[in-house]
Coordinates of C-alpha atoms and ligand atoms in Angstrom, one line a residue:
X19 CA 102.3 116.8 91.2
X20 CA 104.4 119.9 90.9
X21 CA 102.9 122.7 93.0
X22 CA 102.7 125.8 90.8
X23 CA 101.9 129.2 92.2
X24 CA 98.1 129.8 92.4
X25 CA 98.2 132.6 89.8
X26 CA 99.9 130.3 87.3
X27 CA 97.5 127.5 88.1
X28 CA 94.6 129.9 87.5
X29 CA 96.1 131.0 84.2
X30 CA 96.6 127.4 83.1
X31 CA 93.0 126.7 84.1
X32 CA 91.8 129.6 82.0
X33 CA 93.9 128.5 79.1
X34 CA 92.5 125.0 79.3
X35 CA 89.1 126.4 79.3
X36 CA 88.0 124.9 82.7
X37 CA 88.3 125.5 86.4
X38 CA 91.5 123.8 87.4
X39 CA 91.4 122.2 90.9
X40 CA 94.4 122.6 93.0
X41 CA 94.3 118.9 93.5
X42 CA 94.7 118.0 89.9
X43 CA 95.3 114.3 89.5
X44 CA 95.5 111.9 86.6
X45 CA 93.5 108.9 87.9
X46 CA 95.1 106.7 85.3
X47 CA 98.6 107.3 86.7
X48 CA 99.5 105.7 90.0
X49 CA 102.3 108.2 90.6
X50 CA 99.9 111.1 90.2
X51 CA 97.4 109.5 92.5
X52 CA 100.1 109.0 95.1
X53 CA 101.2 112.6 95.0
X54 CA 97.7 113.9 95.3
X55 CA 97.0 111.5 98.2
X56 CA 100.1 112.6 100.1
X57 CA 98.7 116.2 100.0
X58 CA 95.3 115.1 101.2
X59 CA 96.9 113.1 104.0
X60 CA 98.9 116.1 105.0
X61 CA 95.7 118.2 104.9
X62 CA 93.9 115.6 107.0
X63 CA 96.5 115.6 109.7
X64 CA 96.3 119.4 109.9
X65 CA 93.1 118.8 111.9
X66 CA 94.8 116.6 114.4
X67 CA 96.3 118.1 117.5
X68 CA 96.9 115.0 119.6
X69 CA 100.6 115.2 119.1
X70 CA 100.8 118.7 120.7
X71 CA 101.2 119.4 124.4
X72 CA 97.9 119.7 126.3
X73 CA 95.9 117.6 123.8
X74 CA 94.9 113.9 124.1
X75 CA 96.7 111.6 121.7
X76 CA 94.6 109.5 119.3
X77 CA 91.5 111.7 119.0
X78 CA 90.5 114.6 116.9
X79 CA 89.4 117.8 118.7
X80 CA 86.1 117.1 120.5
X81 CA 83.7 115.9 121.4
X82 CA 81.2 118.7 120.8
X83 CA 81.1 121.4 122.1
X84 CA 84.9 121.2 122.7
X85 CA 85.5 120.3 119.1
X86 CA 83.8 118.9 116.0
X87 CA 84.6 115.2 116.4
X88 CA 83.5 112.3 118.5
X89 CA 85.9 109.7 119.8
X90 CA 85.2 107.1 117.1
X91 CA 86.3 109.4 114.3
X92 CA 89.9 109.1 115.7
X93 CA 89.7 105.4 115.1
X94 CA 88.2 106.0 111.7
X95 CA 91.0 108.3 110.8
X96 CA 93.8 105.9 111.8
X97 CA 92.1 103.2 109.8
X98 CA 92.0 105.5 106.8
X99 CA 95.7 106.3 107.2
X100 CA 96.7 102.7 107.7
X101 CA 95.1 101.8 104.4
X102 CA 96.7 104.8 102.8
X103 CA 100.2 104.0 104.1
X104 CA 99.9 100.4 103.1
X105 CA 98.6 101.1 99.6
X106 CA 100.8 104.1 98.8
X107 CA 103.9 102.8 100.7
X108 CA 104.2 106.1 102.6
X109 CA 105.5 105.6 106.2
X110 CA 105.5 109.3 107.1
X111 CA 102.7 108.9 109.7
X112 CA 103.7 105.6 111.2
X113 CA 104.8 106.9 114.6
X114 CA 101.7 109.1 114.9
X115 CA 99.4 106.2 114.0
X116 CA 101.2 103.8 116.3
X117 CA 101.1 106.1 119.3
X118 CA 97.4 106.9 118.7
X119 CA 96.3 103.3 118.5
X120 CA 98.2 102.4 121.6
X121 CA 97.1 105.4 123.6
X122 CA 93.4 104.8 123.3
X123 CA 93.3 101.1 124.2
X124 CA 92.0 101.8 127.7
X125 CA 92.9 100.1 131.0
X126 CA 91.4 96.8 129.9
X127 CA 93.1 96.7 126.5
X128 CA 89.8 96.7 124.7
X129 CA 89.3 100.1 123.1
X130 CA 86.9 101.1 125.8
X131 CA 88.7 103.8 127.7
X132 CA 86.8 105.1 130.7
X133 CA 86.9 108.7 129.4
X134 CA 84.4 108.0 126.7
X135 CA 81.9 105.7 128.6
X136 CA 79.1 108.3 128.5
X137 CA 78.9 108.0 124.7
X138 CA 80.4 104.5 124.2
X139 CA 78.6 102.6 121.5
X140 CA 79.5 99.2 120.2
X141 CA 80.0 100.8 116.9
X142 CA 82.5 103.4 118.4
X143 CA 84.5 100.7 119.9
X144 CA 84.4 98.8 116.6
X145 CA 85.9 101.6 114.6
X146 CA 89.0 101.3 116.7
X147 CA 89.0 97.6 116.3
X148 CA 88.8 98.1 112.5
X149 CA 92.0 100.1 112.7
X150 CA 93.7 97.4 114.8
X151 CA 92.5 94.8 112.2
X152 CA 94.0 96.7 109.3
X153 CA 97.2 97.0 111.3
X154 CA 97.3 93.2 111.6
X155 CA 96.1 92.6 108.0
X156 CA 98.7 94.9 106.5
X157 CA 101.7 93.9 108.7
X158 CA 101.9 97.3 110.5
X159 CA 104.7 97.4 113.1
X160 CA 103.9 95.1 116.0
X161 CA 103.9 96.6 119.5
X162 CA 106.5 95.4 122.0
X163 CA 105.4 92.1 123.6
X164 CA 104.2 93.7 126.9
X165 CA 102.0 96.1 125.0
X166 CA 98.5 95.2 123.6
X167 CA 98.8 93.5 120.2
X168 CA 96.6 94.4 117.2
X169 CA 94.9 91.1 116.8
X170 CA 94.2 90.7 120.5
X171 CA 92.7 94.2 120.6
X172 CA 90.2 93.3 117.9
X173 CA 89.5 90.0 119.6
X174 CA 88.8 91.9 122.9
X175 CA 86.2 94.1 121.2
X176 CA 84.6 91.1 119.5
X177 CA 84.5 89.0 122.7
X178 CA 83.0 91.8 124.7
X179 CA 80.3 92.3 122.1
X180 CA 79.6 88.6 121.9
X181 CA 78.7 88.7 125.6
X182 CA 75.0 88.6 126.4
X183 CA 75.2 91.8 128.6
X184 CA 75.7 93.8 125.4
X185 CA 72.7 92.0 123.8
X186 CA 69.0 91.2 123.9
X187 CA 67.8 87.9 125.2
X188 CA 64.5 86.5 123.9
X189 CA 61.7 87.9 121.8
X190 CA 61.9 89.1 118.2
X191 CA 65.2 90.9 118.7
X192 CA 66.8 87.9 120.3
X193 CA 70.6 88.1 120.2
X194 CA 70.6 91.6 118.7
X195 CA 73.5 93.7 119.7
X196 CA 72.5 96.9 121.4
X197 CA 73.7 100.2 120.0
X198 CA 75.1 101.5 123.3
X199 CA 77.4 99.7 125.7
X200 CA 76.0 101.0 129.0
X201 CA 72.4 100.9 130.1
X202 CA 72.6 104.5 131.3
X203 CA 73.3 105.7 127.8
X204 CA 70.6 106.9 125.4
X205 CA 70.3 104.3 122.7
X206 CA 70.7 101.2 124.9
X207 CA 67.3 100.1 123.5
X208 CA 68.2 100.7 119.9
X209 CA 69.1 97.5 118.1
X210 CA 70.7 99.1 115.1
X211 CA 72.4 98.0 111.9
X212 CA 75.7 99.7 112.5
X213 CA 76.4 98.0 115.8
X214 CA 75.5 94.6 114.4
X215 CA 77.2 95.2 111.1
X216 CA 80.4 96.2 112.8
X217 CA 80.4 93.0 114.8
X218 CA 79.7 91.0 111.7
X219 CA 82.6 92.7 109.9
X220 CA 85.1 92.1 112.7
X221 CA 83.9 88.4 113.0
X222 CA 84.3 87.8 109.3
X223 CA 87.8 89.2 109.3
X224 CA 88.9 87.4 112.5
X225 CA 87.6 84.2 110.9
X226 CA 89.7 84.7 107.8
X227 CA 92.8 85.9 109.7
X228 CA 92.9 83.2 112.4
X229 CA 91.0 80.4 110.5
X230 CA 88.9 79.9 113.7
X231 CA 85.5 79.2 112.3
X232 CA 83.7 80.2 115.5
X233 CA 84.1 83.8 114.4
X234 CA 82.6 83.0 111.1
X235 CA 79.6 81.2 112.7
X236 CA 78.9 84.2 114.9
X237 CA 79.2 86.6 111.9
X238 CA 76.8 84.4 110.0
X239 CA 74.4 84.3 112.9
X240 CA 74.5 88.1 112.9
X241 CA 73.8 88.4 109.2
X242 CA 70.9 86.0 109.6
X243 CA 69.5 88.1 112.4
X244 CA 69.6 91.3 110.3
X245 CA 68.1 89.5 107.3
X246 CA 65.3 88.1 109.5
X247 CA 64.5 91.4 111.1
X248 CA 64.4 93.1 107.6
X249 CA 67.3 95.4 108.2
X250 CA 68.8 93.9 105.1
X251 CA 66.1 93.4 102.4
X252 CA 65.9 91.1 99.4
X253 CA 66.9 94.0 97.2
X254 CA 69.9 94.6 99.5
X255 CA 68.6 97.9 100.8
X256 CA 70.1 98.3 104.3
X257 CA 68.0 100.2 106.9
X258 CA 69.2 101.9 110.0
X259 CA 67.6 99.8 112.8
X260 CA 64.7 99.5 115.2
X261 CA 64.0 99.7 118.9
X262 CA 63.1 97.3 121.6
X263 CA 60.9 95.6 122.6
X264 CA 60.2 94.0 119.2
X265 CA 62.6 95.5 116.6
X266 CA 59.6 96.4 114.4
X267 CA 58.8 99.9 113.0
X268 CA 62.2 100.0 111.3
X269 CA 63.9 103.3 110.7
X270 CA 64.4 103.0 106.9
X271 CA 67.1 105.7 106.5
X272 CA 70.0 104.3 104.5
X273 CA 73.6 105.2 105.1
X274 CA 76.5 104.2 103.0
X275 CA 78.8 102.9 105.8
X276 CA 76.2 100.5 107.0
X277 CA 75.9 98.8 103.6
X278 CA 79.6 99.0 103.0
X279 CA 80.7 97.3 106.2
X280 CA 78.2 94.5 105.4
X281 CA 79.7 94.3 101.9
X282 CA 83.3 94.1 103.2
X283 CA 82.4 91.5 105.8
X284 CA 80.5 89.4 103.1
X285 CA 83.6 89.6 100.9
X286 CA 85.8 88.2 103.7
X287 CA 83.2 85.5 104.4
X288 CA 83.2 84.6 100.7
X289 CA 87.0 84.5 100.5
X290 CA 87.3 82.3 103.6
X291 CA 84.5 79.9 102.7
X292 CA 84.2 80.1 98.9
X293 CA 80.5 79.3 99.4
X294 CA 77.8 80.1 96.8
X295 CA 75.8 81.6 99.6
X296 CA 78.3 84.3 100.4
X297 CA 79.0 84.8 96.7
X298 CA 75.4 85.7 96.3
X299 CA 75.4 88.0 99.3
X300 CA 78.6 89.9 98.3
X301 CA 77.2 90.3 94.8
X302 CA 73.8 91.4 96.1
X303 CA 75.4 94.0 98.5
X304 CA 77.5 95.3 95.6
X305 CA 74.5 95.9 93.4
X306 CA 72.5 97.4 96.2
X307 CA 75.3 99.8 97.1
X308 CA 75.8 101.0 93.5
X309 CA 72.0 101.4 93.1
X310 CA 71.5 103.4 96.3
X311 CA 74.6 105.4 96.9
X312 CA 75.9 106.0 93.4
X313 CA 72.6 106.8 91.8
X314 CA 73.7 110.3 90.8
X315 CA 76.0 109.9 87.8
X316 CA 78.0 107.2 89.6
X317 CA 79.1 109.6 92.3
X318 CA 79.0 108.9 96.0
X319 CA 75.9 110.5 97.6
X320 CA 74.0 110.0 100.9
X321 CA 70.4 109.8 99.9
X322 CA 69.1 110.0 103.5
X323 CA 70.6 113.3 104.4
X324 CA 72.3 114.9 101.4
X325 CA 69.4 116.2 99.3
X326 CA 69.0 120.0 99.8
X327 CA 68.7 121.6 102.3
X328 CA 70.8 118.8 103.7
X329 CA 70.9 117.3 107.1
X330 CA 74.1 115.2 107.2
X331 CA 76.0 115.7 110.4
X332 CA 79.8 115.6 110.8
X333 CA 79.6 111.8 111.3
X334 CA 77.4 111.2 108.2
X335 CA 79.7 113.4 106.1
X336 CA 82.5 110.9 106.7
X337 CA 80.8 107.7 105.6
X338 CA 81.6 107.7 101.9
X339 CA 85.4 107.5 102.5
X340 CA 84.9 104.2 104.3
X341 CA 82.6 103.0 101.6
X342 CA 85.2 103.6 98.9
X343 CA 87.9 101.8 100.8
X344 CA 85.7 98.8 101.8
X345 CA 84.5 98.4 98.2
X346 CA 88.1 98.3 97.1
X347 CA 88.9 95.8 99.8
X348 CA 86.0 93.8 98.5
X349 CA 87.7 93.6 95.1
X350 CA 90.7 92.0 96.8
X351 CA 88.6 89.4 98.6
X352 CA 86.2 88.8 95.7
X353 CA 88.1 89.6 92.5
X354 CA 85.1 88.5 90.3
X355 CA 83.5 91.9 91.3
X356 CA 86.4 94.0 90.0
X357 CA 84.8 95.1 86.8
X358 CA 81.6 96.0 88.6
X359 CA 83.1 98.0 91.4
X360 CA 86.3 99.6 90.0
X361 CA 84.7 101.8 87.4
X362 CA 82.3 103.2 90.0
X363 CA 85.2 104.0 92.4
X364 CA 86.9 105.8 89.6
X365 CA 84.0 108.0 88.5
X366 CA 83.2 108.9 92.1
X367 CA 86.8 109.6 93.0
X368 CA 87.2 111.9 90.0
X369 CA 84.2 113.9 91.3
X370 CA 85.5 113.9 94.8
X371 CA 88.9 115.3 93.7
X372 CA 87.4 117.8 91.4
X373 CA 85.7 119.8 94.2
X374 CA 88.9 120.0 96.3
X375 CA 89.6 123.7 95.6
X376 CA 88.9 125.3 98.9
X377 CA 90.7 126.7 102.0
X378 CA 93.8 128.8 102.1
X379 CA 95.9 126.2 100.2
X380 CA 93.2 126.0 97.5
X381 CA 92.9 122.3 97.7
X382 CA 90.7 121.5 100.7
X383 CA 87.7 119.3 100.0
X384 CA 84.0 119.8 100.6
X385 CA 81.2 117.3 101.0
X386 CA 78.9 117.6 98.0
X387 CA 80.8 115.7 95.3
X388 CA 77.9 115.5 92.8
X389 CA 77.8 119.3 92.4
X390 CA 81.3 119.6 91.0
X391 CA 82.0 122.6 93.2
X392 CA 83.6 123.2 96.5
X393 CA 80.9 123.9 99.1
X394 CA 82.9 126.0 101.5
X395 CA 83.2 123.4 104.3
X396 CA 86.4 122.4 106.0
X397 CA 86.7 119.3 108.1
X398 CA 88.8 116.2 108.7
X399 CA 85.9 114.0 107.6
X400 CA 86.0 115.6 104.1
X401 CA 89.7 115.1 103.7
X402 CA 89.3 111.5 104.9
X403 CA 86.7 110.9 102.2
X404 CA 89.0 112.0 99.4
X405 CA 92.0 110.2 100.9
X406 CA 89.8 107.0 101.1
X407 CA 88.7 107.4 97.5
X408 CA 92.2 107.8 96.2
X409 CA 93.5 104.9 98.3
X410 CA 90.7 102.8 97.0
X411 CA 91.7 103.2 93.4
X412 CA 95.1 101.5 94.0
X413 CA 94.1 99.0 96.7
X414 CA 92.9 96.3 94.4
X415 CA 96.5 96.1 93.0
X416 CA 98.4 95.7 96.2
X417 CA 98.8 92.5 98.3
X418 CA 95.6 91.3 99.9
X419 CA 95.1 91.4 103.6
X420 CA 97.4 89.0 105.5
X421 CA 96.4 86.1 107.6
X422 CA 98.1 84.2 110.4
X423 CA 99.4 81.8 107.7
X424 CA 100.3 84.2 105.0
X425 CA 102.7 86.5 106.7
X426 CA 100.6 88.1 109.4
X427 CA 102.7 88.4 112.6
X428 CA 100.2 90.0 115.0
X429 CA 99.7 87.9 118.2
X430 CA 96.2 87.1 119.2
X431 CA 94.5 86.2 122.5
X432 CA 91.3 84.3 122.0
X433 CA 90.2 85.2 125.5
X434 CA 91.0 88.9 125.4
X435 CA 88.4 91.4 126.7
X436 CA 86.4 91.8 129.9
X437 CA 83.8 89.1 130.6
X438 CA 81.3 91.7 132.0
X439 CA 80.3 95.1 130.9
X440 CA 80.3 97.5 133.9
X441 CA 80.6 101.2 134.1
X442 CA 84.1 102.1 135.1
X443 CA 84.7 102.8 138.7
X444 CA 87.1 105.6 139.4
X445 CA 89.8 105.2 142.1
X446 CA 88.8 106.0 145.7
X447 CA 88.4 109.7 146.3
X448 CA 88.8 111.8 149.4
X449 CA 85.7 113.6 150.9
X450 CA 87.1 116.9 149.6
X451 CA 86.9 115.7 146.1
X452 CA 83.4 114.3 146.3
X453 CA 81.4 117.4 145.5
X454 CA 83.5 118.1 142.5
X455 CA 83.3 114.5 141.4
X456 CA 79.5 114.4 141.5
X457 CA 79.3 117.6 139.7
X458 CA 81.5 116.1 137.1
X459 CA 79.3 113.0 136.9
X460 CA 76.2 115.2 136.4
X461 CA 78.0 117.1 133.7
X462 CA 79.0 113.8 132.0
X463 CA 75.5 112.4 132.2
X464 CA 73.9 115.6 131.0
X465 CA 76.4 115.7 128.2
X466 CA 75.6 112.1 127.2
X467 CA 71.9 112.7 127.1
X468 CA 72.0 115.9 125.2
X469 CA 74.8 115.5 122.8
X470 CA 75.2 111.8 122.0
X471 CA 72.3 110.9 119.8
X472 CA 74.7 111.2 117.0
X473 CA 75.9 108.2 115.1
X474 CA 72.7 107.0 113.7
X475 CA 69.2 108.4 113.6
X476 CA 68.0 107.2 116.9
Ligands
NAG501 C1 91.3 110.9 129.5 O1 91.1 112.3 129.9 C2 92.2 112.9 130.6 C3 91.7 114.3 131.0 O2 91.4 115.0 129.8 C4 93.4 112.8 129.7 O3 94.5 113.4 130.5 C5 93.7 111.4 129.3 O4 94.8 111.4 128.4 C6 92.5 110.8 128.6 N1 92.8 109.4 128.3 C7 92.4 108.9 127.1 C8 92.7 107.4 126.9 O5 91.8 109.5 126.3
NAG502 C1 88.1 80.4 118.5 O1 87.3 81.5 118.9 C2 86.4 81.3 120.0 C3 85.5 82.5 120.1 O2 86.2 83.6 120.5 C4 87.2 81.0 121.2 O3 86.3 80.8 122.3 C5 88.1 79.8 121.0 O4 89.0 79.7 122.1 C6 88.9 80.1 119.7 N1 89.7 78.9 119.4 C7 91.0 78.9 119.3 C8 91.6 77.5 119.0 O5 91.7 79.9 119.4
NAG503 C1 90.5 85.3 97.9 O1 91.5 86.4 97.9 C2 92.7 86.1 97.2 C3 93.6 87.2 97.4 O2 93.1 88.4 96.8 C4 92.3 85.9 95.8 O3 93.5 85.5 95.0 C5 91.3 84.7 95.7 O4 90.9 84.6 94.3 C6 90.1 85.0 96.5 N1 89.2 83.9 96.5 C7 88.1 83.9 95.8 C8 87.2 82.7 96.0 O5 87.7 84.8 95.1
NAG504 C1 98.9 81.3 114.1 O1 98.0 80.3 114.5 C2 98.6 79.1 115.1 C3 97.6 78.1 115.3 O2 96.4 78.6 115.9 C4 99.3 79.6 116.4 O3 100.0 78.5 117.0 C5 100.3 80.7 116.1 O4 100.8 81.2 117.3 C6 99.6 81.8 115.3 N1 100.6 82.7 114.9 C7 100.5 84.0 115.3 C8 101.6 84.8 114.8 O5 99.7 84.4 116.1

């Protein structure tokens, strides 16, 4: 897109008899989509400071109150950019992405760095594993042999989450994956959909990539659990989760990313197994998602928090970008759904782009796509959404995710990850440091209790 001076753009808009968004894009023209997406990627990275001195590589500014974003959204952003770079063939951010994904691996090479223990959920860890999986599936540059490899990182997360000390043993919730990793964290007793759906998704993709059916069996076991508990219903509504001791009294809030990660995982299971059972599930998930999250004129909408006055937090505001990408990925894995999914992605993307008229550059995006108007918000989540929506339009026409036998080069380690989940111990400290350290611990724990009930409605 040629960037015209704002005054001229405004004049053109007037002449055309409509408000002309600065992010004008012809959704039927791949070149036009690419140019618009490049601008949105640039705007997204304008929120990232991790490549500047004094900031931590890999993460967006935060967590609150130090900035708007939690640790997991860094992983979500790199996943978004990895899909973008692969689909649009733009390597501008390769070094930034690579550095970020290696910096946050943590001491045990499992995307569980000690800094974030106080708020570490299985879902948080998984969003970084998703990015590592995309790196493996799209042939992103492999790290040097002595560095952690993409496939092994995803396996480490999966193996740790398979471990019983992250799970419930016995009773109605048996084998449910807990939301939080550590028992000291708020939400350790919440057996929610997002944690289990993340695990399911990683398992389905590891199954297809490695052709090791153990991953698929564990993924299927997880699907069966969520079905039995009623987290996924016969109409393919997807609820948020329930607490111990019995996983009853389900919180019926529906969020687009929960459903979309189940959809994507089902599509990988279908592609790997070609079974009628997974065909039915991926089809059911597709219909459910379109019914629940695109009910308003075919435009992405979060029914559980978006209706006025609106209660979506910064996390919830980012879900639809993932949904668009994972629906597009589903078309690659289950091409029979193309004509059902693609028109929806297009209508919704058009609405997403239309409201990107904000900020100093006149093209920043807001959250409320169905209104057709920019809502005055500025955030990385909102740029990620539109970048995801544009990327999704072209994803079905690029090469499908690689596997170990179709060009994937990422080296795995089936035994990666720690065998036990323990709170990190810090290196021995001198007596002089102790007072300070315990104050720090108190601050961390207080912070965890007050600020970290964030990712789902616990
Ligand atoms: C952990 O926090 C310290 C102090 O802010 C920082 O220097 C370090 O880079 C962080 N590490 C990670 C992996 O975030
Ligand atoms: C397959 O995956 C399982 C589960 O992680 C693992 O225990 C096993 O070693 C893997 N098998 C191979 C051949 O890699
Ligand atoms: C699996 O994915 C490949 C690559 O997109 C596709 O060609 C194939 O048709 C898919 N398999 C099924 C059963 O749809
Ligand atoms: C692919 O899988 C085979 C068989 O499990 C293994 O020998 C090979 O090392 C794998 N290739 C890569 C690149 O991991």
